[in-house]
JSON list of C-alpha atoms in Angstrom, two decimals:
[
{"chain": "M", "resi": 56, "resn": "UNK", "atom": "CA", "xyz": [44.04, -16.64, 11.86]},
{"chain": "M", "resi": 57, "resn": "UNK", "atom": "CA", "xyz": [47.59, -16.37, 13.10]},
{"chain": "M", "resi": 58, "resn": "UNK", "atom": "CA", "xyz": [49.60, -13.20, 12.77]},
{"chain": "M", "resi": 59, "resn": "UNK", "atom": "CA", "xyz": [52.83, -15.01, 13.52]},
{"chain": "M", "resi": 60, "resn": "UNK", "atom": "CA", "xyz": [53.19, -15.94, 9.87]},
{"chain": "M", "resi": 61, "resn": "UNK", "atom": "CA", "xyz": [53.07, -12.93, 7.60]},
{"chain": "M", "resi": 62, "resn": "UNK", "atom": "CA", "xyz": [51.61, -14.39, 4.44]},
{"chain": "M", "resi": 63, "resn": "UNK", "atom": "CA", "xyz": [50.98, -11.22, 2.44]},
{"chain": "M", "resi": 64, "resn": "UNK", "atom": "CA", "xyz": [51.38, -7.47, 2.52]},
{"chain": "M", "resi": 65, "resn": "UNK", "atom": "CA", "xyz": [48.01, -6.99, 4.22]},
{"chain": "M", "resi": 66, "resn": "UNK", "atom": "CA", "xyz": [49.07, -9.12, 7.17]},
{"chain": "M", "resi": 67, "resn": "UNK", "atom": "CA", "xyz": [52.44, -7.36, 7.27]},
{"chain": "M", "resi": 68, "resn": "UNK", "atom": "CA", "xyz": [50.76, -3.97, 7.30]},
{"chain": "M", "resi": 69, "resn": "UNK", "atom": "CA", "xyz": [48.37, -4.94, 10.10]},
{"chain": "M", "resi": 70, "resn": "UNK", "atom": "CA", "xyz": [51.20, -6.33, 12.16]},
{"chain": "M", "resi": 71, "resn": "UNK", "atom": "CA", "xyz": [53.34, -3.25, 11.55]},
{"chain": "M", "resi": 72, "resn": "UNK", "atom": "CA", "xyz": [50.66, -0.71, 12.45]},
{"chain": "M", "resi": 73, "resn": "UNK", "atom": "CA", "xyz": [48.84, -2.77, 15.02]},
{"chain": "M", "resi": 74, "resn": "UNK", "atom": "CA", "xyz": [45.55, -1.48, 13.60]},
{"chain": "M", "resi": 75, "resn": "UNK", "atom": "CA", "xyz": [43.69, -1.48, 10.29]},
{"chain": "M", "resi": 76, "resn": "UNK", "atom": "CA", "xyz": [45.67, 0.25, 7.58]},
{"chain": "M", "resi": 77, "resn": "UNK", "atom": "CA", "xyz": [44.66, 1.87, 4.33]},
{"chain": "M", "resi": 78, "resn": "UNK", "atom": "CA", "xyz": [45.05, -0.88, 1.76]},
{"chain": "M", "resi": 79, "resn": "UNK", "atom": "CA", "xyz": [42.73, -1.31, -1.18]},
{"chain": "M", "resi": 80, "resn": "UNK", "atom": "CA", "xyz": [41.06, -4.66, -1.69]},
{"chain": "M", "resi": 81, "resn": "UNK", "atom": "CA", "xyz": [40.88, -6.19, -5.13]},
{"chain": "M", "resi": 82, "resn": "UNK", "atom": "CA", "xyz": [37.26, -5.07, -5.47]},
{"chain": "M", "resi": 83, "resn": "UNK", "atom": "CA", "xyz": [38.10, -1.53, -4.46]},
{"chain": "M", "resi": 84, "resn": "UNK", "atom": "CA", "xyz": [40.98, -1.40, -6.91]},
{"chain": "M", "resi": 85, "resn": "UNK", "atom": "CA", "xyz": [38.66, -2.50, -9.71]},
{"chain": "M", "resi": 86, "resn": "UNK", "atom": "CA", "xyz": [36.01, 0.03, -8.76]},
{"chain": "M", "resi": 87, "resn": "UNK", "atom": "CA", "xyz": [38.40, 2.92, -8.25]},
{"chain": "M", "resi": 88, "resn": "UNK", "atom": "CA", "xyz": [40.30, 2.08, -11.42]},
{"chain": "M", "resi": 89, "resn": "UNK", "atom": "CA", "xyz": [37.45, 3.70, -13.32]},
{"chain": "M", "resi": 90, "resn": "UNK", "atom": "CA", "xyz": [35.58, 0.93, -15.06]},
{"chain": "M", "resi": 91, "resn": "UNK", "atom": "CA", "xyz": [33.39, 2.63, -17.69]},
{"chain": "M", "resi": 92, "resn": "UNK", "atom": "CA", "xyz": [30.16, 1.44, -16.07]},
{"chain": "M", "resi": 93, "resn": "UNK", "atom": "CA", "xyz": [31.33, 2.94, -12.80]},
{"chain": "M", "resi": 94, "resn": "UNK", "atom": "CA", "xyz": [31.93, 6.38, -14.25]},
{"chain": "M", "resi": 95, "resn": "UNK", "atom": "CA", "xyz": [28.67, 6.31, -16.17]},
{"chain": "M", "resi": 96, "resn": "UNK", "atom": "CA", "xyz": [26.62, 5.29, -13.12]},
{"chain": "M", "resi": 97, "resn": "UNK", "atom": "CA", "xyz": [27.57, 8.32, -11.04]},
{"chain": "M", "resi": 98, "resn": "UNK", "atom": "CA", "xyz": [24.72, 10.48, -12.27]},
{"chain": "M", "resi": 99, "resn": "UNK", "atom": "CA", "xyz": [23.45, 11.53, -8.85]},
{"chain": "M", "resi": 100, "resn": "UNK", "atom": "CA", "xyz": [26.44, 13.59, -7.73]},
{"chain": "M", "resi": 101, "resn": "UNK", "atom": "CA", "xyz": [29.60, 13.24, -9.82]},
{"chain": "M", "resi": 102, "resn": "UNK", "atom": "CA", "xyz": [30.92, 16.61, -8.62]},
{"chain": "M", "resi": 103, "resn": "UNK", "atom": "CA", "xyz": [30.40, 15.59, -5.00]},
{"chain": "M", "resi": 104, "resn": "UNK", "atom": "CA", "xyz": [32.01, 12.21, -5.61]},
{"chain": "M", "resi": 105, "resn": "UNK", "atom": "CA", "xyz": [34.94, 13.93, -7.29]},
{"chain": "M", "resi": 106, "resn": "UNK", "atom": "CA", "xyz": [35.42, 16.16, -4.23]},
{"chain": "M", "resi": 107, "resn": "UNK", "atom": "CA", "xyz": [35.37, 13.13, -1.94]},
{"chain": "M", "resi": 108, "resn": "UNK", "atom": "CA", "xyz": [37.84, 11.27, -4.15]},
{"chain": "M", "resi": 109, "resn": "UNK", "atom": "CA", "xyz": [40.10, 14.32, -4.27]},
{"chain": "M", "resi": 110, "resn": "UNK", "atom": "CA", "xyz": [40.02, 14.48, -0.48]},
{"chain": "M", "resi": 111, "resn": "UNK", "atom": "CA", "xyz": [41.09, 10.84, -0.35]},
{"chain": "M", "resi": 112, "resn": "UNK", "atom": "CA", "xyz": [43.75, 11.58, -2.97]},
{"chain": "M", "resi": 113, "resn": "UNK", "atom": "CA", "xyz": [45.07, 14.48, -0.88]},
{"chain": "M", "resi": 114, "resn": "UNK", "atom": "CA", "xyz": [45.34, 12.14, 2.11]},
{"chain": "M", "resi": 115, "resn": "UNK", "atom": "CA", "xyz": [47.21, 9.56, 0.01]},
{"chain": "M", "resi": 116, "resn": "UNK", "atom": "CA", "xyz": [49.63, 12.24, -1.21]},
{"chain": "M", "resi": 117, "resn": "UNK", "atom": "CA", "xyz": [50.21, 13.36, 2.38]},
{"chain": "M", "resi": 118, "resn": "UNK", "atom": "CA", "xyz": [50.91, 9.75, 3.37]},
{"chain": "M", "resi": 119, "resn": "UNK", "atom": "CA", "xyz": [53.44, 9.43, 0.55]},
{"chain": "M", "resi": 120, "resn": "UNK", "atom": "CA", "xyz": [55.22, 12.54, 1.82]},
{"chain": "M", "resi": 121, "resn": "UNK", "atom": "CA", "xyz": [55.08, 11.32, 5.43]},
{"chain": "M", "resi": 122, "resn": "UNK", "atom": "CA", "xyz": [56.62, 7.96, 4.54]},
{"chain": "M", "resi": 123, "resn": "UNK", "atom": "CA", "xyz": [59.31, 9.83, 2.60]},
{"chain": "M", "resi": 124, "resn": "UNK", "atom": "CA", "xyz": [60.03, 11.90, 5.71]},
{"chain": "M", "resi": 125, "resn": "UNK", "atom": "CA", "xyz": [60.32, 8.72, 7.76]},
{"chain": "M", "resi": 126, "resn": "UNK", "atom": "CA", "xyz": [62.56, 7.10, 5.17]},
{"chain": "M", "resi": 127, "resn": "UNK", "atom": "CA", "xyz": [64.89, 10.10, 5.06]},
{"chain": "M", "resi": 128, "resn": "UNK", "atom": "CA", "xyz": [64.95, 10.52, 8.85]},
{"chain": "M", "resi": 129, "resn": "UNK", "atom": "CA", "xyz": [67.71, 7.91, 9.28]},
{"chain": "M", "resi": 130, "resn": "UNK", "atom": "CA", "xyz": [65.74, 6.73, 12.34]},
{"chain": "M", "resi": 131, "resn": "UNK", "atom": "CA", "xyz": [64.33, 3.53, 10.81]},
{"chain": "M", "resi": 132, "resn": "UNK", "atom": "CA", "xyz": [66.23, 0.27, 11.02]},
{"chain": "M", "resi": 133, "resn": "UNK", "atom": "CA", "xyz": [66.68, -1.51, 7.68]},
{"chain": "M", "resi": 134, "resn": "UNK", "atom": "CA", "xyz": [63.77, -4.00, 7.92]},
{"chain": "M", "resi": 135, "resn": "UNK", "atom": "CA", "xyz": [61.40, -1.29, 9.14]},
{"chain": "M", "resi": 136, "resn": "UNK", "atom": "CA", "xyz": [62.63, 1.11, 6.46]},
{"chain": "M", "resi": 137, "resn": "UNK", "atom": "CA", "xyz": [62.02, -1.51, 3.78]},
{"chain": "M", "resi": 138, "resn": "UNK", "atom": "CA", "xyz": [58.49, -2.09, 5.05]},
{"chain": "M", "resi": 139, "resn": "UNK", "atom": "CA", "xyz": [57.80, 1.66, 5.29]},
{"chain": "M", "resi": 140, "resn": "UNK", "atom": "CA", "xyz": [58.90, 2.08, 1.67]},
{"chain": "M", "resi": 141, "resn": "UNK", "atom": "CA", "xyz": [56.61, -0.79, 0.69]},
{"chain": "M", "resi": 142, "resn": "UNK", "atom": "CA", "xyz": [53.71, 0.99, 2.39]},
{"chain": "M", "resi": 143, "resn": "UNK", "atom": "CA", "xyz": [54.67, 4.21, 0.63]},
{"chain": "M", "resi": 144, "resn": "UNK", "atom": "CA", "xyz": [54.48, 2.29, -2.63]},
{"chain": "M", "resi": 145, "resn": "UNK", "atom": "CA", "xyz": [50.95, 1.17, -1.72]},
{"chain": "M", "resi": 146, "resn": "UNK", "atom": "CA", "xyz": [49.95, 4.79, -1.17]},
{"chain": "M", "resi": 147, "resn": "UNK", "atom": "CA", "xyz": [51.45, 5.73, -4.52]},
{"chain": "M", "resi": 148, "resn": "UNK", "atom": "CA", "xyz": [49.31, 3.04, -6.17]},
{"chain": "M", "resi": 149, "resn": "UNK", "atom": "CA", "xyz": [46.22, 4.30, -4.33]},
{"chain": "M", "resi": 150, "resn": "UNK", "atom": "CA", "xyz": [46.96, 7.90, -5.35]},
{"chain": "M", "resi": 151, "resn": "UNK", "atom": "CA", "xyz": [47.34, 6.87, -8.98]},
{"chain": "M", "resi": 152, "resn": "UNK", "atom": "CA", "xyz": [44.02, 5.00, -8.95]},
{"chain": "M", "resi": 153, "resn": "UNK", "atom": "CA", "xyz": [42.21, 7.85, -7.23]},
{"chain": "M", "resi": 154, "resn": "UNK", "atom": "CA", "xyz": [43.60, 10.43, -9.66]},
{"chain": "M", "resi": 155, "resn": "UNK", "atom": "CA", "xyz": [42.54, 8.32, -12.64]},
{"chain": "M", "resi": 156, "resn": "UNK", "atom": "CA", "xyz": [39.06, 7.87, -11.17]},
{"chain": "M", "resi": 157, "resn": "UNK", "atom": "CA", "xyz": [38.68, 11.63, -10.61]},
{"chain": "M", "resi": 158, "resn": "UNK", "atom": "CA", "xyz": [39.64, 12.24, -14.23]},
{"chain": "M", "resi": 159, "resn": "UNK", "atom": "CA", "xyz": [37.25, 9.54, -15.51]},
{"chain": "M", "resi": 160, "resn": "UNK", "atom": "CA", "xyz": [34.47, 11.30, -13.59]},
{"chain": "M", "resi": 161, "resn": "UNK", "atom": "CA", "xyz": [35.37, 14.52, -15.44]},
{"chain": "M", "resi": 162, "resn": "UNK", "atom": "CA", "xyz": [37.23, 16.19, -12.59]},
{"chain": "M", "resi": 163, "resn": "UNK", "atom": "CA", "xyz": [40.73, 17.48, -12.08]},
{"chain": "M", "resi": 164, "resn": "UNK", "atom": "CA", "xyz": [42.86, 15.51, -9.63]},
{"chain": "M", "resi": 165, "resn": "UNK", "atom": "CA", "xyz": [44.52, 17.45, -6.82]},
{"chain": "M", "resi": 166, "resn": "UNK", "atom": "CA", "xyz": [48.31, 17.65, -6.66]},
{"chain": "M", "resi": 167, "resn": "UNK", "atom": "CA", "xyz": [50.64, 17.11, -3.75]},
{"chain": "M", "resi": 168, "resn": "UNK", "atom": "CA", "xyz": [51.40, 20.15, -1.63]},
{"chain": "M", "resi": 169, "resn": "UNK", "atom": "CA", "xyz": [54.81, 21.72, -2.03]},
{"chain": "M", "resi": 170, "resn": "UNK", "atom": "CA", "xyz": [55.31, 21.33, 1.74]},
{"chain": "M", "resi": 171, "resn": "UNK", "atom": "CA", "xyz": [53.45, 19.52, 4.52]},
{"chain": "M", "resi": 172, "resn": "UNK", "atom": "CA", "xyz": [53.42, 20.48, 8.19]},
{"chain": "M", "resi": 173, "resn": "UNK", "atom": "CA", "xyz": [54.75, 17.36, 9.88]},
{"chain": "M", "resi": 174, "resn": "UNK", "atom": "CA", "xyz": [55.95, 17.35, 13.52]},
{"chain": "M", "resi": 175, "resn": "UNK", "atom": "CA", "xyz": [59.57, 16.82, 12.50]},
{"chain": "M", "resi": 176, "resn": "UNK", "atom": "CA", "xyz": [60.90, 18.10, 15.82]},
{"chain": "M", "resi": 177, "resn": "UNK", "atom": "CA", "xyz": [58.99, 15.34, 17.64]},
{"chain": "M", "resi": 178, "resn": "UNK", "atom": "CA", "xyz": [60.43, 12.51, 15.53]},
{"chain": "M", "resi": 179, "resn": "UNK", "atom": "CA", "xyz": [63.52, 11.51, 17.49]},
{"chain": "M", "resi": 180, "resn": "UNK", "atom": "CA", "xyz": [63.33, 7.71, 17.50]},
{"chain": "M", "resi": 181, "resn": "UNK", "atom": "CA", "xyz": [62.08, 4.89, 15.31]},
{"chain": "M", "resi": 182, "resn": "UNK", "atom": "CA", "xyz": [59.13, 4.50, 17.69]},
{"chain": "M", "resi": 183, "resn": "UNK", "atom": "CA", "xyz": [58.23, 8.18, 17.19]},
{"chain": "M", "resi": 184, "resn": "UNK", "atom": "CA", "xyz": [58.20, 7.70, 13.42]},
{"chain": "M", "resi": 185, "resn": "UNK", "atom": "CA", "xyz": [56.07, 4.55, 13.69]},
{"chain": "M", "resi": 186, "resn": "UNK", "atom": "CA", "xyz": [53.56, 6.26, 15.99]},
{"chain": "M", "resi": 187, "resn": "UNK", "atom": "CA", "xyz": [53.35, 9.18, 13.57]},
{"chain": "M", "resi": 188, "resn": "UNK", "atom": "CA", "xyz": [52.72, 6.81, 10.65]},
{"chain": "M", "resi": 189, "resn": "UNK", "atom": "CA", "xyz": [50.07, 4.92, 12.65]},
{"chain": "M", "resi": 190, "resn": "UNK", "atom": "CA", "xyz": [48.27, 8.19, 13.48]},
{"chain": "M", "resi": 191, "resn": "UNK", "atom": "CA", "xyz": [48.21, 9.20, 9.82]},
{"chain": "M", "resi": 192, "resn": "UNK", "atom": "CA", "xyz": [46.90, 5.77, 8.83]},
{"chain": "M", "resi": 193, "resn": "UNK", "atom": "CA", "xyz": [44.15, 5.96, 11.47]},
{"chain": "M", "resi": 194, "resn": "UNK", "atom": "CA", "xyz": [43.21, 9.42, 10.24]},
{"chain": "M", "resi": 195, "resn": "UNK", "atom": "CA", "xyz": [42.92, 8.12, 6.70]},
{"chain": "M", "resi": 196, "resn": "UNK", "atom": "CA", "xyz": [40.72, 5.23, 7.86]},
{"chain": "M", "resi": 197, "resn": "UNK", "atom": "CA", "xyz": [38.46, 7.71, 9.68]},
{"chain": "M", "resi": 198, "resn": "UNK", "atom": "CA", "xyz": [38.25, 9.87, 6.58]},
{"chain": "M", "resi": 199, "resn": "UNK", "atom": "CA", "xyz": [37.24, 6.92, 4.40]},
{"chain": "M", "resi": 200, "resn": "UNK", "atom": "CA", "xyz": [34.69, 5.86, 7.02]},
{"chain": "M", "resi": 201, "resn": "UNK", "atom": "CA", "xyz": [33.16, 9.34, 6.99]},
{"chain": "M", "resi": 202, "resn": "UNK", "atom": "CA", "xyz": [33.09, 9.41, 3.20]},
{"chain": "M", "resi": 203, "resn": "UNK", "atom": "CA", "xyz": [31.17, 6.17, 2.67]},
{"chain": "M", "resi": 204, "resn": "UNK", "atom": "CA", "xyz": [27.67, 7.59, 3.24]},
{"chain": "M", "resi": 205, "resn": "UNK", "atom": "CA", "xyz": [28.46, 10.75, 1.26]},
{"chain": "M", "resi": 206, "resn": "UNK", "atom": "CA", "xyz": [29.08, 9.18, -2.16]},
{"chain": "M", "resi": 207, "resn": "UNK", "atom": "CA", "xyz": [26.31, 9.65, -4.72]},
{"chain": "M", "resi": 208, "resn": "UNK", "atom": "CA", "xyz": [27.69, 6.68, -6.63]},
{"chain": "M", "resi": 209, "resn": "UNK", "atom": "CA", "xyz": [27.01, 3.64, -4.45]},
{"chain": "M", "resi": 210, "resn": "UNK", "atom": "CA", "xyz": [29.74, 1.65, -6.22]},
{"chain": "M", "resi": 211, "resn": "UNK", "atom": "CA", "xyz": [32.28, 4.21, -5.01]},
{"chain": "M", "resi": 212, "resn": "UNK", "atom": "CA", "xyz": [30.79, 4.01, -1.52]},
{"chain": "M", "resi": 213, "resn": "UNK", "atom": "CA", "xyz": [31.19, 0.22, -1.60]},
{"chain": "M", "resi": 214, "resn": "UNK", "atom": "CA", "xyz": [34.80, 0.60, -2.73]},
{"chain": "M", "resi": 215, "resn": "UNK", "atom": "CA", "xyz": [35.54, 3.04, 0.08]},
{"chain": "M", "resi": 216, "resn": "UNK", "atom": "CA", "xyz": [33.84, 0.71, 2.58]},
{"chain": "M", "resi": 217, "resn": "UNK", "atom": "CA", "xyz": [35.92, -2.23, 1.35]},
{"chain": "M", "resi": 218, "resn": "UNK", "atom": "CA", "xyz": [39.06, -0.26, 2.21]},
{"chain": "M", "resi": 219, "resn": "UNK", "atom": "CA", "xyz": [37.91, -0.27, 5.82]},
{"chain": "M", "resi": 220, "resn": "UNK", "atom": "CA", "xyz": [37.56, -4.04, 5.71]},
{"chain": "M", "resi": 221, "resn": "UNK", "atom": "CA", "xyz": [41.27, -4.27, 5.00]}
]
């Protein structure tokens, strides 16, 4: 596989971050979108699964805010800014899917914080912003990796694991 030709947004994201990013596969999207069988099969620990999903949702909301900070920083060159906004859009899609899944499981989705503690004073160049984004993405990947064995609903665990494959 060549990364010289960016054929889709997954390849673009990998190239941009230099590591695995948090991008839902088609299977994960279907599972997290709350198919009725999925919600009904979570009889072992729906409350626990809801907490895990809300943790993932909180991370997605933080990522949305972080990309907004980067976008408003005036430090990103136009092509990088466009790509960052695309990634922010991906996180918005993920957050929407997670929130809907939490609700289908009978829970209440968490909301974005009014303010996040980002290291604004350390973001002085485009490279600083990109490193910050990459650290947040790696943290999200680690969180999903830690969540996989904790799901009571194995379909949700598979969906979370498929995120790591991306």
